[in-house]
Amino acid sequence: MRLMPSRMACCETYGERGIMKTSYQIGVIPGDGTGPEVVAEGIKALTALSRTSGFDFQFETFDIGGNRYLREGGLLADDEIRRLKAMDAVFLGAIGHPDVRPGILEREVLLRLRFELDLYINLRPVALFEGVDTPLKGKGPGDIDFVVIRENSEGLYAGGGGFFKKGTPDEIALQESVNTRKGVERCIRYAFEYCRNRGEKKRLTLCAKTNVLIYESDLWRRVFYEVHEEYPDIAVNYQHVDALCMWMIKNPEQFDVIVTGNLFGDIITDIGAIIQGGLGIAAGGNINPEGTAMFEPIGGSAPKYEGLGQINPLAAICAAQMMLSYLGEKEAANRLLAAVKQVVNGKIASLDAGKMGYSTSEVGDLVVGCLA
Ligand code: IPM
Ligand code: MN
């Protein structure tokens, strides 16, 4: 394994660790709903690329998700966590099943993976490609091109809290937001580093709510400006989360990199997904810059479309693209990105499920056909 000189040697694309091997061990979790269909297309693209590159992939499939839970009761075994940790990267389809009560799979599989693998960065690029429709009137590809860095291991997702006098008129429900100095600082440092390496704008926006969350947002704000002293080349600004939601719609061109906590990041990246053309294209990475990383289409399991061959695989293919970039395979990552850009620019009718003019696997074939 060849590690890049700097621990966080990232660049234009996606926060890579720069492993650079001749053979990569990839843990694959197809998961639920349309997960397996889109993962198959991601693997198709990766395999096609590897045929003309100096590396290959060893895929190891993990049967994790709602289907197994309903069949056998198991959620995520300690042994699976150990094996996933040892992978160069993990490729995830979707976790979520209509027959499983909300919260179980999310907490016990998805969030547990994030916590146990300490995937403390959730990296979500928001880029509108040429030829893709955005609901934002008058905005084009040059206007929508930024990255959200979401803290992925703390905040309200830490799961602390409880009920008191549950089910009575005096019931109290507490939900605690955990923000550690260490957790906030490592995320903010990553964001500065990422921003420095991303491109020309070099502008980092902190998104929080200092006017109301006077403890947690205060910590975020203090750490942000402290760390900024080490990055004088980066222009910084601060926006309250509610205002930032407005600006993402009105003036998205102002953004380069946004850094924020876990729940705000969850919410604003759904706005990001829709302005970049929807869940058919939006991908993300759950990254431990010192460990492994897990890449996923952010659209979820879409049970309504399961088995129909109508779901758009491009989000999963973009997740695979981010994974290549993370692994340090920049040339292959760029080739895949160029192929996706060709496919969305006039080849498919729409990014929406059922309206692409092609089936899921035909869209995968189109991408492979466009690989230069
Ligand atoms: C996401 C999802 C998850 C989250 C859910 C499924 C737990 O919405 O990855 O954005 O809230 O983080
Ligand atoms: Mn979400």
PDB file of N, CA and C in Angstrom, residues 195-236:
ATOM      1  N   CYS A 195     -11.190  22.256   1.212  1.00  0.00           N
ATOM      2  CA  CYS A 195     -11.452  23.509   0.509  1.00  0.00           C
ATOM      3  C   CYS A 195     -10.170  24.016  -0.157  1.00  0.00           C
ATOM      4  N   ARG A 196      -9.077  23.903   0.556  1.00  0.00           N
ATOM      5  CA  ARG A 196      -7.787  24.355   0.017  1.00  0.00           C
ATOM      6  C   ARG A 196      -7.450  23.611  -1.268  1.00  0.00           C
ATOM      7  N   ASN A 197      -7.816  22.345  -1.308  1.00  0.00           N
ATOM      8  CA  ASN A 197      -7.444  21.518  -2.463  1.00  0.00           C
ATOM      9  C   ASN A 197      -8.503  21.446  -3.545  1.00  0.00           C
ATOM     10  N   ARG A 198      -9.637  22.069  -3.319  1.00  0.00           N
ATOM     11  CA  ARG A 198     -10.745  21.837  -4.245  1.00  0.00           C
ATOM     12  C   ARG A 198     -10.641  22.619  -5.550  1.00  0.00           C
ATOM     13  N   GLY A 199     -10.405  23.896  -5.453  1.00  0.00           N
ATOM     14  CA  GLY A 199     -10.408  24.662  -6.710  1.00  0.00           C
ATOM     15  C   GLY A 199     -10.109  26.118  -6.468  1.00  0.00           C
ATOM     16  N   GLU A 200     -10.664  26.940  -7.328  1.00  0.00           N
ATOM     17  CA  GLU A 200     -10.318  28.355  -7.337  1.00  0.00           C
ATOM     18  C   GLU A 200     -10.989  29.170  -6.241  1.00  0.00           C
ATOM     19  N   LYS A 201     -12.227  28.808  -5.937  1.00  0.00           N
ATOM     20  CA  LYS A 201     -13.015  29.681  -5.055  1.00  0.00           C
ATOM     21  C   LYS A 201     -12.418  29.816  -3.660  1.00  0.00           C
ATOM     22  N   LYS A 202     -11.988  28.723  -3.099  1.00  0.00           N
ATOM     23  CA  LYS A 202     -11.389  28.685  -1.755  1.00  0.00           C
ATOM     24  C   LYS A 202     -12.221  29.461  -0.734  1.00  0.00           C
ATOM     25  N   ARG A 203     -13.449  29.025  -0.630  1.00  0.00           N
ATOM     26  CA  ARG A 203     -14.367  29.722   0.263  1.00  0.00           C
ATOM     27  C   ARG A 203     -15.102  28.675   1.100  1.00  0.00           C
ATOM     28  N   LEU A 204     -14.982  28.796   2.406  1.00  0.00           N
ATOM     29  CA  LEU A 204     -15.606  27.812   3.298  1.00  0.00           C
ATOM     30  C   LEU A 204     -16.687  28.490   4.130  1.00  0.00           C
ATOM     31  N   THR A 205     -17.875  27.921   4.089  1.00  0.00           N
ATOM     32  CA  THR A 205     -19.007  28.465   4.827  1.00  0.00           C
ATOM     33  C   THR A 205     -19.340  27.547   6.002  1.00  0.00           C
ATOM     34  N   LEU A 206     -19.436  28.127   7.172  1.00  0.00           N
ATOM     35  CA  LEU A 206     -19.906  27.348   8.330  1.00  0.00           C
ATOM     36  C   LEU A 206     -21.414  27.521   8.444  1.00  0.00           C
ATOM     37  N   CYS A 207     -22.112  26.427   8.541  1.00  0.00           N
ATOM     38  CA  CYS A 207     -23.563  26.440   8.689  1.00  0.00           C
ATOM     39  C   CYS A 207     -23.914  25.928  10.079  1.00  0.00           C
ATOM     40  N   ALA A 208     -24.552  26.774  10.885  1.00  0.00           N
ATOM     41  CA  ALA A 208     -24.943  26.369  12.238  1.00  0.00           C
ATOM     42  C   ALA A 208     -26.142  27.221  12.652  1.00  0.00           C
ATOM     43  N   LYS A 209     -26.342  27.404  13.925  1.00  0.00           N
ATOM     44  CA  LYS A 209     -27.511  28.163  14.399  1.00  0.00           C
ATOM     45  C   LYS A 209     -27.126  28.822  15.720  1.00  0.00           C
ATOM     46  N   THR A 210     -26.160  29.745  15.611  1.00  0.00           N
ATOM     47  CA  THR A 210     -25.595  30.345  16.832  1.00  0.00           C
ATOM     48  C   THR A 210     -26.586  31.213  17.591  1.00  0.00           C
ATOM     49  N   ASN A 211     -27.657  31.636  16.901  1.00  0.00           N
ATOM     50  CA  ASN A 211     -28.617  32.509  17.577  1.00  0.00           C
ATOM     51  C   ASN A 211     -29.563  31.740  18.502  1.00  0.00           C
ATOM     52  N   VAL A 212     -29.591  30.436  18.373  1.00  0.00           N
ATOM     53  CA  VAL A 212     -30.481  29.637  19.231  1.00  0.00           C
ATOM     54  C   VAL A 212     -29.719  28.519  19.946  1.00  0.00           C
ATOM     55  N   LEU A 213     -28.875  27.813  19.215  1.00  0.00           N
ATOM     56  CA  LEU A 213     -28.124  26.693  19.821  1.00  0.00           C
ATOM     57  C   LEU A 213     -26.854  27.261  20.441  1.00  0.00           C
ATOM     58  N   ILE A 214     -27.051  27.899  21.594  1.00  0.00           N
ATOM     59  CA  ILE A 214     -25.983  28.737  22.130  1.00  0.00           C
ATOM     60  C   ILE A 214     -24.810  27.942  22.703  1.00  0.00           C
ATOM     61  N   TYR A 215     -24.953  26.644  22.819  1.00  0.00           N
ATOM     62  CA  TYR A 215     -23.815  25.837  23.261  1.00  0.00           C
ATOM     63  C   TYR A 215     -23.135  25.157  22.070  1.00  0.00           C
ATOM     64  N   GLU A 216     -23.908  24.310  21.380  1.00  0.00           N
ATOM     65  CA  GLU A 216     -23.234  23.547  20.313  1.00  0.00           C
ATOM     66  C   GLU A 216     -22.758  24.453  19.182  1.00  0.00           C
ATOM     67  N   SER A 217     -23.577  25.381  18.742  1.00  0.00           N
ATOM     68  CA  SER A 217     -23.140  26.218  17.625  1.00  0.00           C
ATOM     69  C   SER A 217     -22.023  27.156  18.051  1.00  0.00           C
ATOM     70  N   ASP A 218     -22.008  27.494  19.326  1.00  0.00           N
ATOM     71  CA  ASP A 218     -20.918  28.328  19.832  1.00  0.00           C
ATOM     72  C   ASP A 218     -19.594  27.583  19.733  1.00  0.00           C
ATOM     73  N   LEU A 219     -19.604  26.307  20.104  1.00  0.00           N
ATOM     74  CA  LEU A 219     -18.392  25.498  19.982  1.00  0.00           C
ATOM     75  C   LEU A 219     -17.953  25.426  18.514  1.00  0.00           C
ATOM     76  N   TRP A 220     -18.900  25.151  17.626  1.00  0.00           N
ATOM     77  CA  TRP A 220     -18.578  25.070  16.194  1.00  0.00           C
ATOM     78  C   TRP A 220     -17.968  26.386  15.697  1.00  0.00           C
ATOM     79  N   ARG A 221     -18.572  27.494  16.095  1.00  0.00           N
ATOM     80  CA  ARG A 221     -18.099  28.800  15.640  1.00  0.00           C
ATOM     81  C   ARG A 221     -16.690  29.080  16.156  1.00  0.00           C
ATOM     82  N   ARG A 222     -16.454  28.804  17.442  1.00  0.00           N
ATOM     83  CA  ARG A 222     -15.121  29.074  17.999  1.00  0.00           C
ATOM     84  C   ARG A 222     -14.058  28.233  17.318  1.00  0.00           C
ATOM     85  N   VAL A 223     -14.344  26.943  17.164  1.00  0.00           N
ATOM     86  CA  VAL A 223     -13.350  26.058  16.537  1.00  0.00           C
ATOM     87  C   VAL A 223     -13.105  26.488  15.093  1.00  0.00           C
ATOM     88  N   PHE A 224     -14.181  26.848  14.395  1.00  0.00           N
ATOM     89  CA  PHE A 224     -14.078  27.250  12.988  1.00  0.00           C
ATOM     90  C   PHE A 224     -13.118  28.429  12.826  1.00  0.00           C
ATOM     91  N   TYR A 225     -13.296  29.467  13.643  1.00  0.00           N
ATOM     92  CA  TYR A 225     -12.439  30.652  13.491  1.00  0.00           C
ATOM     93  C   TYR A 225     -11.014  30.405  14.018  1.00  0.00           C
ATOM     94  N   GLU A 226     -10.896  29.554  15.000  1.00  0.00           N
ATOM     95  CA  GLU A 226      -9.552  29.189  15.480  1.00  0.00           C
ATOM     96  C   GLU A 226      -8.764  28.461  14.395  1.00  0.00           C
ATOM     97  N   VAL A 227      -9.393  27.460  13.818  1.00  0.00           N
ATOM     98  CA  VAL A 227      -8.699  26.672  12.786  1.00  0.00           C
ATOM     99  C   VAL A 227      -8.431  27.539  11.556  1.00  0.00           C
ATOM    100  N   HIS A 228      -9.325  28.481  11.294  1.00  0.00           N
ATOM    101  CA  HIS A 228      -9.138  29.369  10.140  1.00  0.00           C
ATOM    102  C   HIS A 228      -7.800  30.091  10.186  1.00  0.00           C
ATOM    103  N   GLU A 229      -7.315  30.378  11.393  1.00  0.00           N
ATOM    104  CA  GLU A 229      -6.025  31.079  11.509  1.00  0.00           C
ATOM    105  C   GLU A 229      -4.891  30.313  10.828  1.00  0.00           C
ATOM    106  N   GLU A 230      -5.051  29.001  10.746  1.00  0.00           N
ATOM    107  CA  GLU A 230      -4.026  28.192  10.074  1.00  0.00           C
ATOM    108  C   GLU A 230      -4.242  28.128   8.565  1.00  0.00           C
ATOM    109  N   TYR A 231      -5.354  28.690   8.104  1.00  0.00           N
ATOM    110  CA  TYR A 231      -5.678  28.631   6.666  1.00  0.00           C
ATOM    111  C   TYR A 231      -6.007  30.028   6.126  1.00  0.00           C
ATOM    112  N   PRO A 232      -5.027  30.924   6.159  1.00  0.00           N
ATOM    113  CA  PRO A 232      -5.303  32.307   5.743  1.00  0.00           C
ATOM    114  C   PRO A 232      -5.683  32.427   4.268  1.00  0.00           C
ATOM    115  N   ASP A 233      -5.388  31.396   3.482  1.00  0.00           N
ATOM    116  CA  ASP A 233      -5.719  31.433   2.049  1.00  0.00           C
ATOM    117  C   ASP A 233      -7.185  31.114   1.792  1.00  0.00           C
ATOM    118  N   ILE A 234      -7.907  30.708   2.813  1.00  0.00           N
ATOM    119  CA  ILE A 234      -9.321  30.357   2.639  1.00  0.00           C
ATOM    120  C   ILE A 234     -10.190  31.509   3.149  1.00  0.00           C
ATOM    121  N   ALA A 235     -11.123  31.949   2.302  1.00  0.00           N
ATOM    122  CA  ALA A 235     -12.095  32.953   2.745  1.00  0.00           C
ATOM    123  C   ALA A 235     -13.209  32.224   3.490  1.00  0.00           C
ATOM    124  N   VAL A 236     -13.607  32.753   4.624  1.00  0.00           N
ATOM    125  CA  VAL A 236     -14.649  32.059   5.390  1.00  0.00           C
ATOM    126  C   VAL A 236     -15.860  32.958   5.585  1.00  0.00           C
TER     127      VAL A 236
END
